[in-house]
Each structure stands twice: as C-alpha cells, then as structure tokens.
C-alpha cells in the first residue's frame, strides 16, 4: 500500500490585516475561529450570518489554505456573489479559484467535467420548467397515453410530481398517496412516463434542475476515484442556510466533506419553512448526532430589529418543541413603541387600515420601499391590492415572471442551445414552431429528418443550411425555414465550434425571430429592448456553455434577489411570507392573522401527532415578524364576508393567543365618513 504524504506550502500571499476580535462580536468570533472539524452555527434572524461566513472564509485563507481547497455552498446566486465579493474586499489573497455558488451551479460545474460517466455529453443542455414540460409531453405521447380522452395530469403537474419525488426521495406511488391522492389511479401510467422521460433526457443530452443535484450525487457514489478527487480538493466545506437543505443536498455535503469533515454549516432552525418543496428540517436538528464531535455555536445578537419586536419574536417561537433554544438579543436601543395588535371589522376595513396607515407613514418620512405587507397566501392580498389602486399607492407583488424566465429570452436562448448541442430536441422544436405553418406534428417530422441527416452527428459541422435546405417544409414556412437555416449558419465559427454569445445575438435578432416577435407580442418594443439588454449581458461571456448555464440558473433565481432590485423603486412590497424570507423592512404589516388562514386550515386539520406542520407554520410567523426593523402591525378581520358558507366569524390566530398581552399594544379601529 502506498504511503500518503501531504506537502503543506506557504500561502501565496501574506495574511490579511483583519482584526477579528474587533470586527466581530464574541459569538461570531467563536464561530469564525473554530478549530478544524465539524461545526454547527445557529445564527438567529438579523444576527450577521453572512458576516460570520465571510469572515470564516477569510480566516481559513489566512491560515494557509488555498482558495481552490474551499467549497462554499449557498442557495442563491446573490448570496454567493455577496459573500465572495466581501471576502475579496477583506483579504489580499486571490480568491478566483474558490468554489463558491449554489448547489445547482456547483453540481453543474462537476457534471460538465464528468457527464460522460453517466451517459451524457459534457455539452448537455439544462432544461428549465417549460423545456421540461415539452419533454414530458413527448414522453406522455411515447407512453401511448391519450391525455385528451382521460383526465391525466397536465405536463406541468407531472413535472411537479417528478421533481418532488426526486427531492423528497420518495417513490411515485408513495408520493401520490401523500400529496396527490386524486392521481393514485394513474400511478402505473406516471411510472411509465417517468421512465420515458428519463430515457429522453439521455437521448436529447438534456438535464433538468433536479438532475444537477441527483446526477452529481450519482456520479460521486458510482465513481469512487472521482469522489476521492473532490474530497481531497475540498479540504473545507461551508454551507449557508443549512436548514433549507433536502436529503439529497445533505447527503452530497456529507460525501464531499468526508473523511476530514472540516465542515461548517450555518443556519437557523427557527426559519425552516420550505418542507413543501423538499427541505428536511431534520438535517439541521440531527447534525450534532451525525457528527459526534461537532462543535455548536449560537449567534443571538440581532442588529436588525428594535427590542420590542425581538421580545415578541422570542415569545412567538418559544412554544415549538423541536428547536435549538435561542434568545435573540437586541443591539439597538428601545423604540418605546410596542408592536400593534389590530382586530378589524372585516377584510375591507383591514385593507383600508393598511392603506391609510401607509399614507400616514409616508408623510412621516418613511419611504414606500421600506414598507411591506406580508401574508400566508396570495389571495389574502386581494382587498389590499384593490384598496391601494383606489388610493393611488404604488405597489409590487413578488409573484410573476422574472427577466430570464420570459418567453422572448428563452426563445433566443433556444437558437444558441441548438447551435452547441445538436441533440437538443426541445430547443429545435421551440424554434421551428415559431415559423408559420409548422405545428407540433410537422416539428416532429422535421426533428426526425434532422436526426437522420449527417449534420446532426457531425462534431465539425460548418453549415446547417447544407442539410436543412433539403428538408420538406410546408410552402407557408419555406421562406422562413431558409432564413432559419442561414441564421444557424451564422452562429457557427466555421472551425467546428460556435461564435461567442454576443456575436450570436444580432444574427438571431435580425433573422426570423424579429419577424416572429413583431407578430407574437403586443409589447414588441419593450421585448426588443430586453433583448438589447441580454446582448449587453452576453458581452461578459466568451464561452457559450457558460453563458447558457448562467441563463438557466438565473431563470431560477429566488424572489429575494428580484425584490432587492425593485427596492430601488419607491413602491410598497406585497409578498407572501415564504418569498419575503431574507428581506427586511422598516415597517411590516402582517395581515389575515386568523385561525384557519394563518395557520392554514389544512395544517390544523391534517397535522400529525408531533405537530410538525403547526410548528412549521409557527416558524413562518416568526419569519414574518423578524422582517420588521422599526414597526410591526399584526392584524386580522373579525368577520369574513363572502366566505364559502356566508359571513364567518374569525378567531384570532392561535399564534397571537400564544403572546402575552403586554407584548403588544391593541388598537381599536372604527370607521367614519371622510
């Protein structure tokens, strides 16, 4: 057996001049300077979690570890960028080699090197939800399921079923029984569609977002040599928002951190609110059991909220049994104003109160973008939206398509995807169905014609038109088909590769797509401007695979990042609490705090013996109140007009009843004529 020997080289640059003791509070310092080995950091809301992780990376670099030996895993692109930028500003070291990013982006980076081990090409396409839907439609057809004559779930629902089954590591029949009992009788058909779908992903050299995690884990498990390579490279593993990890992510972390287990996970169990999308609360709770020698750190000093709000937040989460005990301590002085508890006559008065109070706050000097209205479900905001419209209060709702998810952005990306991955059936069909006279049936025939011609398998293809112009297309599509073929020619560099993304953009926009966009979208000018912005964005990339990867990953960026950008505008934010996690506002209104609404009736009626569903709802309430920095308004309507069974008397949320009266100031709100 070969003897193992490690050479420790000196740092490439001198240590930073960071004074850790003066820059950090006592709790943060203990976590940042923890010795090697597993560490769990419970960082309460507003306690400087990002600062702690950033300084931890700097501390590791200052101790002679190369940036390339550090893996930093986050849940959002923004979090990764923010932390890496802060590290660069802190230390003199070159941090470009540090592996920092979302779980999906790191998975993609590994798979780009080793996808051939799993039967994929390294130039595989990443499907977004719409691409996935198209491939599932094709899989349903191949499984000979006539979805027109039976009430088979829609492709987008099938995609949700497949995704949830993967993220929760459940068999499809078990998942149906738990989550979709009304589809139980389709278990066999869904299993058949899933098999076809998995096969088609391989044949089209395409992966969905879940594959970026699942396939990475599969790769490491099935290839010990590759696994050992990355285990040796990642001497230090750091994980942000650990409470939001699912079982696959947790297993991936454990695998990459082994055997040295120099791992630090940072999170807040009290903010675990995503079980509905596969997050496993037990990962953070059981971390000390999985890592027997793990050190635990609790960071409780809150720099965000006034003491009165923190006292309420501590009391709000206290009834939960499954948690790491913590007590948020204020760094700010007393505000001498208690959070407001406001029962209101009905939902209309609730909306009127919110609107009137916001207008008053604006006259007091509070900017509108520093105000948020939070709720459990989107329909809770209906009356507020109407009232804001009546009173001319500008607002934004966090739902809706983001820039990189829009149809015209994805259309342009399809040209690029097909240029570099000629087996991308989804991209090809998306393009050709833009042409007049070509529907799904003709698109299928053209795809088969493409597969049968030499061009589809020629790695050094110089021209698409050499083959495509020979295809039979409807007379109505002939002119556009020729333009399409010549446009695709322009995307190739003539040397067996493709042009840079910024060079491709004008060819795509000035070809068939501009004509299509004019006839398709009423807001053509706006979308044209969007594509100009995309062209500008593309100038930062020379590699087409990297550009397309970023487009796909950005299409899934979280609401936090999208909303942060909108905070430059002076508008009130209306948001579900789930989408508001990670944000903060001077003033927060939490509406519809009535039992059956928040917590939801479904959770109350179906909760298990341990009360885990109710505990997650309580954590959701905790997240809502800890978004507020200066003022907090908690309210509920006493009567719900127009309920399914007529006017309904509403009880205040049990979460409000858990609070001692001295923690809030009750407001008695009446109505009067103007």
XYZ file of C-alpha atoms in Angstrom:
674
model
C 0.000 0.000 0.000
C 1.333 3.408 -0.980
C 2.267 5.760 1.823
C 0.279 9.003 1.843
C 2.230 12.199 2.335
C 0.964 15.800 2.164
C 3.129 18.799 1.335
C 1.982 21.979 3.037
C 3.110 25.020 1.066
C 3.226 28.563 2.324
C 0.368 30.904 1.457
C 0.793 32.600 -1.898
C 0.186 35.982 -0.286
C 0.675 37.378 3.228
C -2.037 37.258 5.855
C -4.696 39.930 5.861
C -4.654 42.697 8.427
C -8.115 41.768 9.757
C -8.574 42.309 13.475
C -11.071 39.519 14.024
C -11.608 40.335 17.694
C -12.601 43.930 16.997
C -14.608 43.274 13.823
C -16.792 40.540 15.325
C -18.866 40.141 18.441
C -17.942 37.405 20.904
C -20.348 34.823 19.495
C -19.360 35.484 15.880
C -15.662 35.358 16.770
C -16.019 31.952 18.414
C -17.583 30.515 15.259
C -15.189 32.198 12.836
C -12.069 30.992 14.692
C -13.330 27.481 15.415
C -10.643 24.789 15.015
C -10.809 22.196 12.217
C -13.601 19.666 12.365
C -17.396 19.785 12.082
C -19.186 22.912 13.327
C -22.855 23.856 13.545
C -23.624 27.584 13.708
C -27.163 28.554 14.668
C -27.423 32.156 13.504
C -30.607 33.876 14.607
C -32.517 36.321 12.404
C -30.573 39.531 11.790
C -27.509 38.298 13.680
C -24.908 38.758 10.946
C -24.924 35.280 9.384
C -23.329 36.475 6.149
C -20.654 38.359 8.061
C -19.831 35.230 10.056
C -19.491 33.032 6.966
C -17.474 35.658 5.114
C -15.002 36.091 7.944
C -14.792 32.297 8.317
C -13.617 32.035 4.706
C -11.107 34.843 5.299
C -9.865 33.119 8.466
C -9.315 29.845 6.607
C -7.371 31.656 3.870
C -5.315 33.476 6.490
C -4.336 30.086 7.887
C -2.630 28.997 4.674
C -5.432 27.129 2.901
C -5.608 27.738 -0.842
C -8.858 29.177 -2.222
C -9.215 26.172 -4.537
C -9.498 23.919 -1.472
C -12.592 25.745 -0.159
C -16.159 24.896 -1.164
C -18.852 27.441 -0.249
C -22.413 26.286 -0.920
C -25.347 28.705 -0.973
C -28.984 28.683 -2.067
C -28.981 31.811 -4.218
C -26.679 33.347 -6.789
C -26.906 36.632 -4.919
C -25.726 35.114 -1.630
C -22.729 33.524 -3.342
C -21.761 36.745 -5.121
C -22.205 38.845 -1.993
C -20.041 36.574 0.147
C -17.288 36.206 -2.430
C -17.191 39.966 -3.014
C -16.908 40.564 0.723
C -14.082 38.032 1.017
C -12.216 39.713 -1.851
C -12.509 43.037 -0.025
C -11.233 41.521 3.220
C -8.147 39.566 2.210
C -5.157 40.090 -0.104
C -5.444 36.518 -1.371
C -6.534 35.619 -4.896
C -9.975 34.086 -4.388
C -10.818 33.348 -8.017
C -10.153 29.642 -7.532
C -12.589 29.336 -4.605
C -15.524 27.065 -5.435
C -18.462 29.237 -4.407
C -22.029 29.070 -5.663
C -25.434 27.454 -5.399
C -25.780 23.705 -5.018
C -27.045 23.550 -8.598
C -24.204 25.613 -10.057
C -21.559 23.534 -8.266
C -23.281 20.359 -9.437
C -23.304 21.708 -12.976
C -19.604 22.529 -12.748
C -18.734 18.987 -11.676
C -21.031 17.383 -14.253
C -19.529 19.442 -17.079
C -16.308 17.562 -16.406
C -17.684 14.059 -15.925
C -21.146 13.804 -17.571
C -19.819 11.143 -19.946
C -19.577 8.765 -16.968
C -23.385 8.929 -16.780
C -24.102 8.600 -20.492
C -24.425 12.337 -21.194
C -22.240 14.619 -23.262
C -20.369 17.332 -21.387
C -22.221 19.915 -23.515
C -25.605 18.816 -22.139
C -28.446 21.366 -22.139
C -30.092 22.456 -18.903
C -33.868 22.430 -19.219
C -35.973 24.979 -17.391
C -39.572 24.232 -16.421
C -41.009 24.971 -19.830
C -38.408 22.825 -21.604
C -39.133 20.081 -19.084
C -42.839 20.367 -19.824
C -42.206 19.925 -23.557
C -40.134 16.804 -22.990
C -42.806 15.372 -20.682
C -45.444 15.992 -23.382
C -43.273 13.930 -25.718
C -42.821 11.221 -23.061
C -46.584 11.032 -22.486
C -47.120 10.519 -26.214
C -44.447 7.809 -26.365
C -46.081 6.068 -23.402
C -49.248 5.963 -25.566
C -51.344 7.837 -23.018
C -54.245 9.671 -24.616
C -54.428 12.694 -22.352
C -57.248 14.123 -24.474
C -59.692 11.385 -23.548
C -58.688 10.765 -19.920
C -58.122 13.334 -17.184
C -54.406 12.692 -16.985
C -52.478 15.352 -15.032
C -51.183 18.244 -17.100
C -47.482 18.165 -18.044
C -46.637 20.911 -15.542
C -48.270 18.891 -12.769
C -46.406 15.774 -13.897
C -43.191 17.809 -13.714
C -44.030 18.844 -10.136
C -44.704 15.223 -9.189
C -41.387 14.057 -10.649
C -39.468 16.914 -9.013
C -40.986 16.429 -5.572
C -40.428 12.669 -5.746
C -36.760 13.307 -6.500
C -36.229 15.987 -3.854
C -38.002 14.006 -1.138
C -36.507 10.699 -2.327
C -39.942 9.086 -2.486
C -41.329 6.511 -4.872
C -44.029 7.943 -7.126
C -46.866 5.785 -5.670
C -45.907 6.866 -2.140
C -45.771 10.498 -3.163
C -49.165 10.268 -4.872
C -50.687 8.690 -1.788
C -49.312 11.505 0.392
C -49.558 14.593 -1.805
C -51.738 13.786 -4.825
C -54.263 11.120 -3.733
C -56.601 12.125 -6.581
C -53.981 10.805 -9.032
C -53.467 7.452 -7.276
C -55.126 5.583 -10.137
C -52.509 6.941 -12.552
C -49.542 5.532 -10.620
C -48.638 2.970 -13.314
C -49.007 5.488 -16.150
C -46.896 8.076 -14.324
C -44.215 5.475 -13.667
C -44.173 4.659 -17.410
C -43.975 8.347 -18.347
C -41.139 8.836 -15.884
C -39.167 6.003 -17.475
C -39.680 7.512 -20.943
C -38.772 10.942 -19.613
C -35.511 9.711 -18.070
C -34.596 7.957 -21.317
C -35.401 11.021 -23.415
C -33.172 13.184 -21.245
C -30.253 10.937 -22.158
C -31.103 10.760 -25.862
C -31.541 14.544 -26.070
C -28.461 15.160 -23.919
C -30.519 17.296 -21.545
C -30.817 17.582 -17.776
C -33.400 19.300 -15.600
C -32.567 21.312 -12.474
C -33.053 18.335 -10.175
C -30.514 16.366 -12.219
C -27.817 18.887 -11.325
C -28.073 17.531 -7.792
C -29.208 13.950 -8.384
C -26.708 13.189 -11.148
C -23.863 14.769 -9.189
C -24.637 12.542 -6.222
C -24.959 9.528 -8.518
C -21.640 10.358 -10.168
C -19.788 10.523 -6.854
C -21.375 7.345 -5.490
C -20.718 5.284 -8.597
C -17.184 6.554 -9.238
C -15.009 6.279 -6.105
C -11.954 7.748 -7.820
C -13.844 10.883 -8.863
C -15.349 11.137 -5.395
C -11.924 10.895 -3.735
C -10.587 13.551 -6.076
C -13.167 16.102 -4.923
C -12.921 15.022 -1.295
C -9.202 15.778 -1.407
C -9.746 19.064 -3.196
C -12.411 20.363 -0.821
C -10.484 20.416 2.420
C -13.004 22.880 3.841
C -16.754 22.864 3.191
C -19.025 25.720 4.266
C -22.812 25.706 3.836
C -25.228 28.638 4.059
C -28.935 28.322 5.021
C -28.417 24.718 6.056
C -31.968 24.473 7.439
C -33.247 24.588 3.843
C -31.323 21.549 2.573
C -33.151 18.470 1.347
C -31.968 14.899 1.817
C -30.021 14.883 -1.484
C -28.179 18.095 -0.651
C -27.412 16.854 2.852
C -26.015 13.575 1.523
C -23.972 15.435 -1.085
C -22.498 17.698 1.617
C -21.624 14.751 3.858
C -19.981 12.924 0.960
C -17.833 15.857 -0.176
C -16.772 16.766 3.376
C -15.564 13.247 4.167
C -13.265 11.975 5.502
C -11.641 15.000 7.189
C -15.048 16.599 7.965
C -13.779 20.160 8.075
C -17.348 21.318 7.606
C -19.223 24.327 8.926
C -22.967 24.596 8.362
C -24.751 27.841 9.173
C -28.485 28.277 9.509
C -31.473 28.948 11.727
C -33.816 26.117 12.569
C -36.457 28.717 13.504
C -36.560 29.809 9.846
C -37.063 26.372 8.286
C -40.230 26.958 6.220
C -39.802 25.032 2.964
C -40.790 21.433 3.706
C -43.391 21.671 0.932
C -40.589 21.767 -1.630
C -38.490 19.028 -0.039
C -36.431 20.813 2.635
C -35.814 18.427 5.539
C -35.888 20.111 8.947
C -34.161 17.089 10.485
C -30.895 17.835 8.673
C -30.078 20.748 10.937
C -31.655 19.230 14.060
C -29.702 15.991 13.709
C -26.368 17.488 12.641
C -24.799 17.000 16.107
C -25.836 13.328 16.003
C -24.386 12.732 12.521
C -21.143 14.449 13.501
C -20.401 13.211 17.011
C -17.556 15.653 17.663
C -19.330 18.670 16.203
C -18.949 21.991 17.949
C -22.105 24.089 18.235
C -22.254 27.871 18.223
C -25.278 30.089 18.756
C -25.251 33.685 17.491
C -28.073 35.618 19.115
C -27.232 39.334 18.867
C -29.728 40.876 16.458
C -28.709 44.053 14.618
C -31.956 44.459 12.656
C -34.946 44.936 14.931
C -35.818 47.095 17.923
C -36.040 45.271 21.294
C -39.847 45.343 21.389
C -40.082 43.359 18.154
C -37.405 40.886 19.273
C -39.179 40.227 22.579
C -42.319 39.351 20.634
C -40.353 37.185 18.176
C -38.742 35.205 21.006
C -42.157 34.615 22.578
C -43.683 33.666 19.219
C -41.272 30.785 18.573
C -40.998 29.553 22.160
C -43.951 27.072 22.020
C -42.173 24.975 19.370
C -40.766 21.778 20.868
C -38.419 20.785 18.029
C -35.798 23.529 18.044
C -32.435 24.720 19.269
C -33.208 27.146 22.041
C -32.023 30.689 21.456
C -32.985 34.139 22.626
C -32.474 36.989 20.189
C -30.774 39.871 21.999
C -31.074 43.423 20.666
C -28.137 45.552 19.607
C -30.454 48.527 19.068
C -31.938 50.763 21.781
C -35.594 50.644 22.851
C -38.091 52.166 20.443
C -40.645 52.692 23.205
C -43.355 51.573 20.773
C -44.868 48.097 21.082
C -45.914 46.037 18.059
C -49.554 46.803 17.243
C -52.297 44.158 17.533
C -55.273 45.229 15.423
C -58.593 43.381 15.170
C -60.661 44.854 12.338
C -64.305 44.597 11.426
C -63.792 42.824 8.114
C -61.357 42.399 5.240
C -62.343 45.697 3.628
C -61.546 47.600 6.808
C -58.311 45.637 7.112
C -57.300 46.827 3.631
C -58.432 50.385 4.361
C -56.430 50.491 7.584
C -53.247 49.259 5.874
C -53.618 51.794 3.065
C -54.388 54.738 5.349
C -51.581 53.910 7.758
C -49.077 53.603 4.912
C -50.026 57.043 3.612
C -49.523 58.400 7.134
C -46.135 56.731 7.400
C -45.124 58.265 4.080
C -45.916 61.749 5.420
C -43.796 60.863 8.470
C -40.794 60.306 6.204
C -40.887 56.522 5.694
C -40.160 55.679 2.066
C -42.644 53.287 0.484
C -39.988 50.716 -0.434
C -39.248 50.384 3.293
C -42.780 49.054 3.860
C -44.056 45.502 3.287
C -47.434 43.814 3.572
C -46.965 40.098 4.274
C -49.480 37.260 4.150
C -49.759 33.475 4.291
C -51.404 33.012 0.859
C -51.543 35.260 -2.195
C -55.321 35.560 -2.245
C -55.116 37.246 1.166
C -53.829 40.342 -0.637
C -56.791 40.847 -2.984
C -58.585 43.533 -0.975
C -55.311 45.304 -0.218
C -54.459 45.430 -3.916
C -57.838 46.945 -4.721
C -57.584 49.490 -1.902
C -54.063 50.514 -2.952
C -55.284 51.013 -6.515
C -58.152 53.211 -5.341
C -55.841 55.365 -3.236
C -53.030 55.565 -5.757
C -50.468 53.716 -3.633
C -47.826 52.145 -5.909
C -47.092 48.516 -5.078
C -45.355 45.471 -6.393
C -46.247 41.824 -5.921
C -43.329 39.421 -5.712
C -45.023 36.811 -7.926
C -44.751 36.886 -11.713
C -42.144 36.052 -14.301
C -38.619 37.289 -13.791
C -36.470 38.589 -16.598
C -34.725 35.343 -17.547
C -37.953 33.319 -17.458
C -39.713 35.383 -20.113
C -40.649 33.766 -23.417
C -38.567 36.006 -25.686
C -35.407 35.451 -23.611
C -35.900 31.693 -23.747
C -36.651 31.842 -27.482
C -33.300 33.468 -28.220
C -31.517 31.028 -25.923
C -33.014 28.135 -27.929
C -31.066 29.174 -31.045
C -27.852 29.120 -29.039
C -28.684 25.816 -27.340
C -29.284 24.091 -30.662
C -26.117 25.561 -32.164
C -23.915 23.982 -29.483
C -25.993 20.857 -28.693
C -27.438 19.478 -31.911
C -29.288 16.758 -29.986
C -31.374 19.318 -28.113
C -34.842 18.343 -29.324
C -36.574 20.870 -27.094
C -34.588 23.820 -28.458
C -35.053 22.696 -32.068
C -38.817 22.277 -31.754
C -39.236 25.555 -29.882
C -37.575 27.361 -32.775
C -39.323 25.670 -35.682
C -42.764 26.030 -34.094
C -42.225 29.801 -34.302
C -42.301 29.502 -38.089
C -45.656 29.948 -39.867
C -47.326 26.718 -40.927
C -45.352 24.482 -38.561
C -47.142 22.853 -35.674
C -46.253 20.035 -33.316
C -46.715 17.294 -35.927
C -44.543 18.940 -38.559
C -41.960 19.802 -35.904
C -41.726 16.085 -35.015
C -41.163 15.165 -38.676
C -38.505 17.827 -39.132
C -36.752 16.633 -35.991
C -36.672 13.074 -37.325
C -35.323 14.373 -40.642
C -32.583 16.223 -38.774
C -31.626 13.115 -36.769
C -31.353 11.079 -39.973
C -29.029 13.521 -41.750
C -25.205 13.553 -41.282
C -25.218 17.090 -39.906
C -26.794 16.063 -36.601
C -23.807 13.910 -35.672
C -21.001 15.930 -37.280
C -18.877 17.480 -34.469
C -17.169 19.760 -37.004
C -20.349 20.977 -38.711
C -19.613 24.040 -40.849
C -23.129 24.798 -42.129
C -26.647 23.841 -41.087
C -28.095 25.017 -44.396
C -26.240 22.330 -46.354
C -28.664 19.792 -44.882
C -31.684 21.774 -43.727
C -32.485 23.343 -47.079
C -33.159 19.833 -48.416
C -35.951 19.198 -45.876
C -39.583 19.224 -46.975
C -41.451 22.007 -45.206
C -44.913 23.486 -45.761
C -44.986 26.091 -48.525
C -46.113 28.682 -45.977
C -42.922 28.117 -43.993
C -40.443 27.856 -46.879
C -39.078 31.415 -46.774
C -38.733 31.465 -43.002
C -37.208 27.991 -42.964
C -34.458 29.153 -45.313
C -33.832 32.191 -43.121
C -33.689 29.936 -40.071
C -31.084 27.694 -41.719
C -28.900 30.646 -42.703
C -29.266 32.165 -39.231
C -27.989 28.923 -37.719
C -25.015 29.052 -40.135
C -24.095 32.469 -38.748
C -23.917 31.047 -35.229
C -21.065 28.705 -36.208
C -17.475 29.884 -36.363
C -16.540 27.736 -39.393
C -14.000 25.772 -37.359
C -16.290 23.221 -35.773
C -17.345 25.495 -32.924
C -19.728 28.355 -32.263
C -19.381 32.105 -32.184
C -19.282 33.989 -28.880
C -22.724 34.759 -27.382
C -22.502 38.495 -28.114
C -21.746 37.747 -31.769
C -24.710 35.378 -31.979
C -27.242 37.862 -30.609
C -27.531 40.201 -33.651
C -27.803 37.237 -36.044
C -30.690 35.775 -34.042
C -32.498 39.077 -33.525
C -32.194 40.185 -37.140
C -33.181 36.808 -38.559
C -36.549 35.054 -38.310
C -37.007 35.936 -34.664
C -37.595 39.662 -35.110
C -40.454 38.987 -37.533
C -41.897 36.366 -35.191
C -41.674 38.720 -32.215
C -43.469 41.502 -34.065
C -46.442 39.252 -34.782
C -46.453 37.468 -31.415
C -46.107 40.143 -28.750
C -48.137 43.360 -28.430
C -45.274 44.969 -26.456
C -42.710 44.321 -29.179
C -40.669 47.446 -28.406
C -40.290 46.531 -24.736
C -39.202 42.994 -25.550
C -36.803 44.233 -28.205
C -35.218 46.437 -25.547
C -34.989 43.424 -23.234
C -33.022 41.566 -25.887
C -30.689 44.520 -26.223
C -30.060 44.231 -22.507
C -29.462 40.490 -22.915
C -26.955 41.230 -25.679
C -25.159 43.594 -23.320
C -25.184 40.911 -20.622
C -23.752 38.363 -23.076
C -20.674 40.503 -23.701
C -19.267 39.259 -20.411
C -19.015 35.690 -21.760
C -16.738 34.129 -24.342
C -17.858 30.543 -23.679
C -21.353 29.680 -24.949
C -21.820 26.799 -22.495
C -21.121 29.080 -19.542
C -23.494 31.735 -20.899
C -26.338 29.255 -21.384
C -25.697 27.752 -17.958
C -25.988 31.191 -16.378
C -29.226 31.905 -18.253
C -30.748 28.680 -16.978
C -29.575 29.232 -13.413
C -30.685 32.872 -13.374
C -34.139 31.864 -14.578
C -34.491 30.098 -11.234
C -33.147 32.900 -9.087
C -35.014 33.449 -5.864
C -37.546 36.193 -5.143
C -35.138 37.764 -2.678
C -32.752 38.794 -5.452
C -35.535 40.004 -7.736
C -37.114 42.009 -4.941
C -33.831 43.581 -3.853
C -33.524 45.112 -7.298
C -37.034 46.501 -7.066
C -36.292 48.213 -3.788
C -34.629 50.991 -5.781
C -38.184 51.970 -6.761
C -40.365 53.701 -4.173
C -43.171 51.160 -4.059
C -44.762 49.100 -1.309
C -43.950 45.389 -1.364
C -46.827 42.902 -1.195
C -45.434 39.434 -0.594
C -46.144 36.005 0.725
C -44.009 35.322 3.790
C -42.213 32.469 2.006
C -40.992 34.892 -0.658
C -40.050 37.573 1.875
C -37.535 35.402 3.731
C -34.151 37.107 3.667
C -35.628 40.590 3.240
C -36.098 43.324 5.814
C -38.213 46.477 6.048
C -38.616 49.376 8.436
C -42.349 48.719 8.674
C -44.131 45.374 8.271
C -47.884 44.687 8.191
C -48.848 41.024 8.699
C -52.469 40.605 7.589
C -55.074 37.850 7.891
C -53.776 36.515 11.225
C -56.945 34.485 11.753
C -57.104 30.825 12.694
C -57.698 28.756 9.584
C -55.927 31.367 7.488
C -52.668 31.566 9.388
C -52.069 28.833 10.431
C -53.904 27.392 7.471
C -56.998 25.270 7.926
C -55.335 22.407 6.060
C -52.462 22.273 8.547
C -54.792 22.480 11.549
C -56.981 19.632 10.265
C -54.255 17.328 8.961
C -51.429 17.905 11.426
C -49.735 14.807 12.770
C -49.323 13.839 16.412
C -45.990 15.640 16.692
C -47.498 18.862 15.404
C -44.680 19.283 12.867
C -46.934 21.063 10.381
C -48.131 23.506 13.012
C -44.567 24.062 14.172
C -43.545 24.988 10.639
C -46.469 27.432 10.451
C -45.242 28.974 13.691
C -41.753 29.278 12.194
C -43.380 31.042 9.249
C -44.978 33.524 11.662
C -41.561 34.009 13.269
C -40.031 34.769 9.865
C -42.764 37.349 9.222
C -42.260 39.298 12.447
C -38.454 39.230 12.207
C -38.600 41.022 8.826
C -39.553 44.233 10.700
C -36.892 46.666 11.837
C -38.848 49.523 13.454
C -42.618 48.964 13.389
C -44.771 45.851 13.294
C -48.541 45.660 12.747
C -50.360 42.356 13.371
C -53.991 42.240 12.269
C -56.953 40.052 11.486
C -60.546 40.591 10.272
C -63.258 39.662 12.776
C -65.754 38.851 10.025
C -65.047 37.333 6.640
C -67.755 38.423 4.200
C -68.216 36.200 1.204
C -66.819 33.058 2.803
C -67.953 29.772 1.249
C -70.682 29.425 3.876
C -71.601 33.125 4.090
C -70.306 35.592 6.654
C -67.916 33.863 9.021
C -66.747 34.983 12.434
C -62.964 34.747 12.602
C -60.951 33.775 15.638
C -57.561 35.420 16.071
C -54.664 33.168 15.119
C -53.511 30.820 17.849
C -50.089 32.363 17.322
C -51.474 35.670 18.570
C -53.135 33.943 21.507
C -49.737 32.499 22.479
C -48.453 36.037 23.082
C -48.752 37.754 26.451
C -50.899 40.931 26.311
C -48.019 43.123 27.478
C -46.034 42.334 24.318
C -48.409 44.250 22.041
C -50.486 47.398 22.037
C -54.061 46.724 20.930
C -55.586 49.257 18.562
C -59.361 49.745 18.406
C -60.161 50.812 14.869
C -63.501 52.320 13.903
C -64.875 53.720 10.660
C -66.009 57.236 9.860
C -67.069 59.201 6.807
C -64.441 61.306 5.092
